[in-house]
Amino acid sequence: MKLNIKKKNIFLAGANDAFRQLVSFSTFGINSKPQRVDIRINHKCNLRCGHCLQRHEGEELVTEDWKAVIMDLKKWLGCFPLVITGGEPLLRQDLFEIIYFSFNLGLVTMLNTNGSLINSEVADKLERSGLDIIALSLDGFQEKTHDSLRGPGAYANTMGAIAELKGRIRTQINTVITGQNLAELLDLIEFSERNGLGISFQGLICKGYDGKNISALADNGLFPQDKDRISREFDRIIERKKKSPYIRSSTRYLLALKSYYLGLSSPILECRAYDKAVTILPDGAVKICWLSDPIGNISSTAIDDIWRSEETRLKRKEMRKCKSDCSFLSCFFRENNFEKIQRYVNTFFIKT
C-alpha cells in the first residue's frame, strides 16, 4: 500500500513541478511558485570538508516549528519535492520524525547527508520514516581521494552506509568535481551502475567565491587546472550519459558545468533561481539566491507572504539581470520538462 501511495505522490509532485514551470514561462515568472524547496534543518556537521562553505553554529528551529513550516508549504504548493539538508541533518535526533511528518502529508522527500553516521539502526529508522531518496556525498573512487577532502574514515563510513541502505531506500551519490577526483569520475559512474545508485555531479564552491571571481577557486588547491583533462573527462561523462540512466545530471547541465571549469561563458544566459527554488535556513531565514541576503523569515511571516512581498518581487526582478557565473548550480539551472520527466523516471522507476 505504501508503494502505491508513494508512486501516486511522485507523479503528483512531477505534474505540479511541470505545471509551475509552464506558468513561469507563460507569465515571465511573475505569478510563479517555487518548483522545489530545500530546508537546511541545522548548522552543525561532524566533518570539516575542505570545500564546504557552511558555518557550524547559530540558532535552529525546533521540531514543531519545522512541522509548521512544512505544513504551510504543503498548503501553498500542494505535492512538491522537499529536500532536507544541513549541516549534517542526521545530527538532529528529530530528523526521522520530521521526515515521517512530511511522508504523511504526501510529500516526496530527499535527504542530503555525508553518510558518515548511517549504521544499521539509522538505516532502519530512515526506512520506516518513509524517505523517498537519500543522497550521499562520495567525492572519490579511491579511499585516499575522498578522505583527503572530507577527513580520515569518511570513505569507509560512506561505503558502509551504501551497503546498509541497499534494498531499503533509493540511493544516489553526489560528487563535487575537484582536481583530486577528476580522473576518477568515470570509475564513480561505473561504481554507481554496478550498485544501482544514481550519481549527480556538482560544481566546486569554496570560500572566496563571489559568483564572479573564478581565480579565487583556482588558487585554493582543489580546482582542476589541466583544461585538456577537464575537456576529455567531461566529454567521456557526456558520452556515457547517452546510455546510462544512473547519471542524474542532464546533458545540458554537464555542458554548463564543463564551461564553468574551463573558465568559459556559460551556454545558459539567464539565471532561473528567481522562480525555481527557495531555501529555508536553520533559523527560518528564507533565501532565493545563496549570494544574496535573506528575503524574510518564516518565524515572523508566512512563506507565501514572503514570496509575494514587494521586496521579493524586486529581488527576483534584479536576479533576472544577474551575470554571476553560477550556471553549474542547481538553483541557477532549470531543466526543461522533458529533462524533468526523464529524471523522475530514472530516479524512481529504474530498478536498483
XYZ file of C-alpha atoms in Angstrom:
352
model
C 0.000 0.000 0.000
C 2.822 2.375 0.901
C 4.481 1.869 -2.501
C 1.263 2.709 -4.359
C 0.742 5.845 -2.281
C 4.303 6.975 -2.888
C 4.074 6.346 -6.631
C 0.943 8.477 -6.724
C 2.682 11.268 -4.812
C 5.732 11.093 -7.088
C 3.507 11.540 -10.148
C 1.678 14.426 -8.440
C 4.924 16.129 -7.487
C 6.207 15.758 -11.057
C 2.968 17.072 -12.570
C 2.837 20.045 -10.195
C 6.505 20.766 -10.900
C 5.865 20.803 -14.665
C 2.746 22.956 -14.255
C 4.575 25.563 -12.156
C 7.294 25.737 -14.804
C 4.709 26.301 -17.565
C 3.098 29.084 -15.510
C 6.523 30.633 -15.023
C 7.213 30.653 -18.761
C 3.793 32.000 -19.685
C 3.871 34.839 -17.145
C 7.635 35.547 -17.275
C 7.954 34.361 -13.690
C 5.582 36.966 -12.251
C 2.961 34.519 -10.956
C 5.201 31.513 -10.494
C 5.696 29.482 -7.340
C 8.891 27.642 -6.398
C 9.320 24.265 -8.060
C 11.154 22.809 -5.078
C 12.038 23.711 -1.505
C 15.256 22.993 0.374
C 15.155 23.089 4.156
C 18.512 23.310 5.876
C 17.492 21.991 9.262
C 20.768 22.527 11.116
C 24.148 24.256 11.035
C 26.176 21.569 12.772
C 28.297 18.999 10.982
C 30.630 16.278 12.218
C 33.045 16.804 9.301
C 35.154 19.778 8.242
C 35.358 19.358 4.477
C 37.896 21.496 2.633
C 35.396 22.665 0.032
C 32.449 23.421 2.352
C 31.075 26.938 2.882
C 28.618 26.126 5.674
C 29.156 27.669 9.081
C 28.578 25.345 12.018
C 26.806 27.456 14.629
C 23.677 29.563 15.077
C 20.050 29.292 16.087
C 17.893 26.459 14.793
C 14.141 25.959 14.590
C 12.724 23.279 16.883
C 10.723 20.254 15.739
C 7.275 21.835 15.947
C 8.499 24.908 14.059
C 9.705 22.754 11.174
C 6.423 20.842 11.117
C 4.504 24.114 10.914
C 6.745 25.305 8.072
C 6.276 22.079 6.116
C 2.506 22.184 6.669
C 2.371 25.757 5.343
C 4.447 24.747 2.329
C 2.069 21.872 1.550
C -0.964 24.182 1.738
C 0.753 26.656 -0.587
C 2.410 24.335 -3.114
C 0.475 21.073 -2.929
C 2.640 17.992 -3.530
C 6.233 19.069 -4.121
C 9.821 17.759 -3.764
C 11.168 18.554 -0.279
C 14.950 18.413 0.033
C 16.290 18.144 3.594
C 19.893 19.122 4.148
C 22.242 20.758 6.649
C 24.938 20.911 8.088
C 24.682 17.216 8.695
C 20.946 16.584 9.219
C 21.484 13.207 10.914
C 22.915 15.060 13.912
C 19.330 16.097 14.715
C 17.513 13.457 16.752
C 14.144 14.652 15.426
C 15.079 14.150 11.754
C 13.152 10.870 11.446
C 10.059 12.496 12.981
C 10.262 15.397 10.512
C 10.626 13.048 7.524
C 7.716 10.897 8.722
C 5.573 14.008 9.172
C 6.376 15.021 5.581
C 5.616 11.495 4.345
C 2.177 11.598 5.988
C 1.496 14.868 4.155
C 2.199 13.086 0.861
C 5.411 14.952 0.043
C 8.277 13.469 -1.945
C 11.291 13.692 0.363
C 15.013 13.644 -0.295
C 17.774 13.688 2.307
C 21.289 15.013 1.635
C 23.891 13.622 4.039
C 27.621 12.987 4.193
C 26.771 9.363 5.037
C 29.186 9.073 7.933
C 26.532 8.476 10.622
C 24.493 5.734 8.939
C 24.623 2.334 10.607
C 22.059 -0.481 10.647
C 19.895 1.220 13.283
C 19.875 4.565 11.459
C 19.073 2.825 8.149
C 16.110 1.113 9.846
C 14.787 4.442 11.115
C 15.187 6.102 7.729
C 13.339 3.266 6.011
C 10.460 3.470 8.499
C 10.276 7.252 8.095
C 9.003 6.940 4.501
C 12.007 8.702 2.973
C 11.921 8.532 -0.836
C 15.555 9.025 -1.744
C 18.825 9.616 0.055
C 21.884 11.325 -1.437
C 25.310 10.501 -0.008
C 28.470 12.506 -0.583
C 31.138 10.489 -2.377
C 33.994 12.571 -3.759
C 36.405 9.889 -4.849
C 36.521 6.345 -6.149
C 39.690 5.815 -4.141
C 39.613 5.981 -0.338
C 42.560 8.394 -0.152
C 40.855 10.794 -2.575
C 37.582 11.004 -0.662
C 39.277 11.171 2.742
C 41.642 13.924 1.592
C 38.568 16.115 1.065
C 36.354 15.009 3.964
C 38.622 13.536 6.612
C 40.019 10.149 7.716
C 37.439 7.354 7.823
C 34.839 9.230 5.758
C 35.167 6.856 2.781
C 34.722 3.713 4.879
C 31.676 5.206 6.589
C 30.044 6.187 3.286
C 30.659 2.737 1.805
C 29.156 1.209 4.927
C 26.111 3.463 4.525
C 25.661 2.359 0.888
C 25.690 -1.278 1.998
C 23.199 -0.646 4.824
C 20.766 1.239 2.569
C 20.814 -1.234 -0.323
C 17.349 -2.620 -0.976
C 15.759 -0.249 1.569
C 15.843 3.289 0.167
C 16.652 4.588 -3.293
C 20.164 5.936 -3.020
C 22.288 8.252 -5.109
C 25.752 9.691 -4.688
C 26.617 13.368 -5.037
C 30.117 14.101 -6.295
C 31.780 17.520 -6.164
C 34.279 17.671 -9.029
C 37.795 18.679 -7.970
C 41.301 18.405 -9.297
C 41.816 15.465 -6.956
C 38.960 13.312 -8.309
C 38.809 14.420 -11.950
C 40.480 11.211 -13.154
C 38.119 9.038 -11.082
C 34.761 10.317 -12.345
C 34.167 7.533 -14.868
C 35.118 4.969 -12.207
C 32.489 6.521 -9.927
C 29.885 6.246 -12.685
C 30.722 2.581 -13.213
C 30.543 2.014 -9.452
C 27.102 3.618 -9.335
C 25.879 1.492 -12.238
C 27.123 -1.761 -10.663
C 25.410 -0.931 -7.386
C 22.150 0.541 -8.717
C 22.970 4.044 -7.496
C 22.139 7.317 -9.140
C 25.010 9.788 -9.451
C 24.832 13.554 -9.629
C 27.784 15.862 -10.282
C 28.215 19.214 -8.569
C 30.432 22.220 -9.142
C 33.127 23.247 -6.696
C 32.264 26.179 -4.449
C 34.846 27.302 -1.907
C 35.471 30.200 0.418
C 36.335 33.294 -1.578
C 33.983 32.635 -4.492
C 31.546 35.506 -5.056
C 29.896 34.304 -8.256
C 32.441 36.109 -10.438
C 35.992 35.521 -9.249
C 36.869 32.050 -10.517
C 40.547 32.743 -9.854
C 39.790 32.590 -6.123
C 38.910 28.945 -6.658
C 41.857 28.217 -8.909
C 44.234 29.242 -6.121
C 42.814 27.011 -3.394
C 44.438 23.758 -4.488
C 41.128 21.984 -5.208
C 40.154 23.475 -8.558
C 41.321 21.342 -11.542
C 43.987 23.112 -13.611
C 44.521 20.874 -16.654
C 41.986 22.147 -19.212
C 42.713 19.379 -21.699
C 41.992 16.821 -18.975
C 38.826 18.710 -17.956
C 37.523 18.635 -21.543
C 38.423 14.975 -22.005
C 36.812 13.775 -18.779
C 33.616 15.767 -19.312
C 33.333 14.505 -22.887
C 33.590 10.933 -21.556
C 30.860 11.598 -18.977
C 28.561 13.202 -21.557
C 29.078 10.265 -23.917
C 28.319 7.830 -21.080
C 25.176 9.816 -20.244
C 23.660 8.763 -23.580
C 23.266 5.168 -22.374
C 23.289 5.403 -18.594
C 20.041 6.188 -16.702
C 22.071 6.303 -13.499
C 23.638 9.684 -14.338
C 21.044 12.076 -12.942
C 22.710 15.258 -14.259
C 21.259 16.238 -17.635
C 23.454 16.694 -20.707
C 22.785 20.441 -20.769
C 23.782 20.698 -17.122
C 27.012 18.760 -17.757
C 27.831 21.127 -20.622
C 27.281 24.123 -18.317
C 29.491 22.504 -15.699
C 32.193 21.856 -18.297
C 32.110 25.510 -19.385
C 32.434 26.645 -15.781
C 35.527 24.508 -15.145
C 37.098 25.678 -18.394
C 36.511 29.315 -17.452
C 34.267 29.873 -20.459
C 31.000 31.763 -20.750
C 28.049 29.612 -19.798
C 25.800 28.321 -22.600
C 22.910 29.304 -20.295
C 22.431 33.050 -20.371
C 19.794 33.757 -17.729
C 19.630 32.781 -14.072
C 16.403 30.969 -13.210
C 16.854 30.882 -9.439
C 14.335 33.720 -9.132
C 11.432 31.382 -9.950
C 12.788 27.909 -9.293
C 13.519 27.276 -5.625
C 13.627 28.646 -2.131
C 15.927 27.618 0.691
C 14.895 27.887 4.330
C 17.881 28.218 6.657
C 18.132 26.652 10.134
C 16.916 29.834 11.852
C 13.940 30.240 9.481
C 15.527 32.787 7.141
C 14.431 32.411 3.502
C 16.768 32.772 0.536
C 16.262 32.530 -3.209
C 19.936 33.113 -4.004
C 22.868 31.862 -1.949
C 24.847 35.036 -2.778
C 22.092 37.399 -1.591
C 20.674 38.372 1.778
C 17.513 36.612 3.055
C 14.170 37.915 1.790
C 12.349 37.197 5.059
C 11.976 34.775 7.945
C 9.197 32.227 8.376
C 9.320 32.743 12.153
C 7.518 36.059 11.670
C 5.965 35.889 8.184
C 4.188 33.120 6.249
C 6.257 31.725 3.398
C 3.720 32.637 0.690
C 3.546 36.217 2.022
C 7.343 36.411 1.863
C 7.268 35.173 -1.740
C 4.596 37.716 -2.754
C 6.177 40.657 -0.950
C 7.389 43.766 -2.779
C 10.934 43.140 -1.519
C 10.940 39.684 -3.055
C 9.413 40.945 -6.297
C 12.200 43.493 -6.669
C 14.857 40.939 -5.744
C 13.546 38.456 -8.320
C 13.456 41.205 -10.957
C 17.054 42.097 -10.131
C 18.136 38.460 -10.325
C 16.856 38.152 -13.897
C 19.641 40.543 -14.925
C 22.357 38.891 -12.836
C 25.572 37.989 -14.684
C 27.287 35.934 -11.980
C 28.836 32.744 -13.312
C 26.729 30.312 -11.281
C 25.461 28.248 -14.195
C 26.585 24.975 -12.600
C 24.398 25.458 -9.511
C 21.078 23.648 -9.276
C 19.346 26.895 -8.277
C 20.545 28.594 -11.487
C 19.987 25.749 -13.904
C 16.433 24.907 -14.897
C 15.620 21.631 -16.570
C 13.054 21.629 -19.327
C 10.014 19.417 -18.814
C 11.478 16.585 -20.912
C 14.558 16.543 -18.668
C 12.320 16.600 -15.582
C 10.327 13.596 -16.774
C 13.497 11.711 -17.630
C 14.984 12.425 -14.196
C 11.810 11.382 -12.352
C 11.626 8.131 -14.310
C 15.318 7.362 -13.849
C 15.233 8.237 -10.142
C 12.081 6.442 -9.053
C 11.297 3.794 -11.633
C 14.616 2.363 -12.817
C 15.295 -0.903 -10.987
C 18.014 -0.557 -8.354
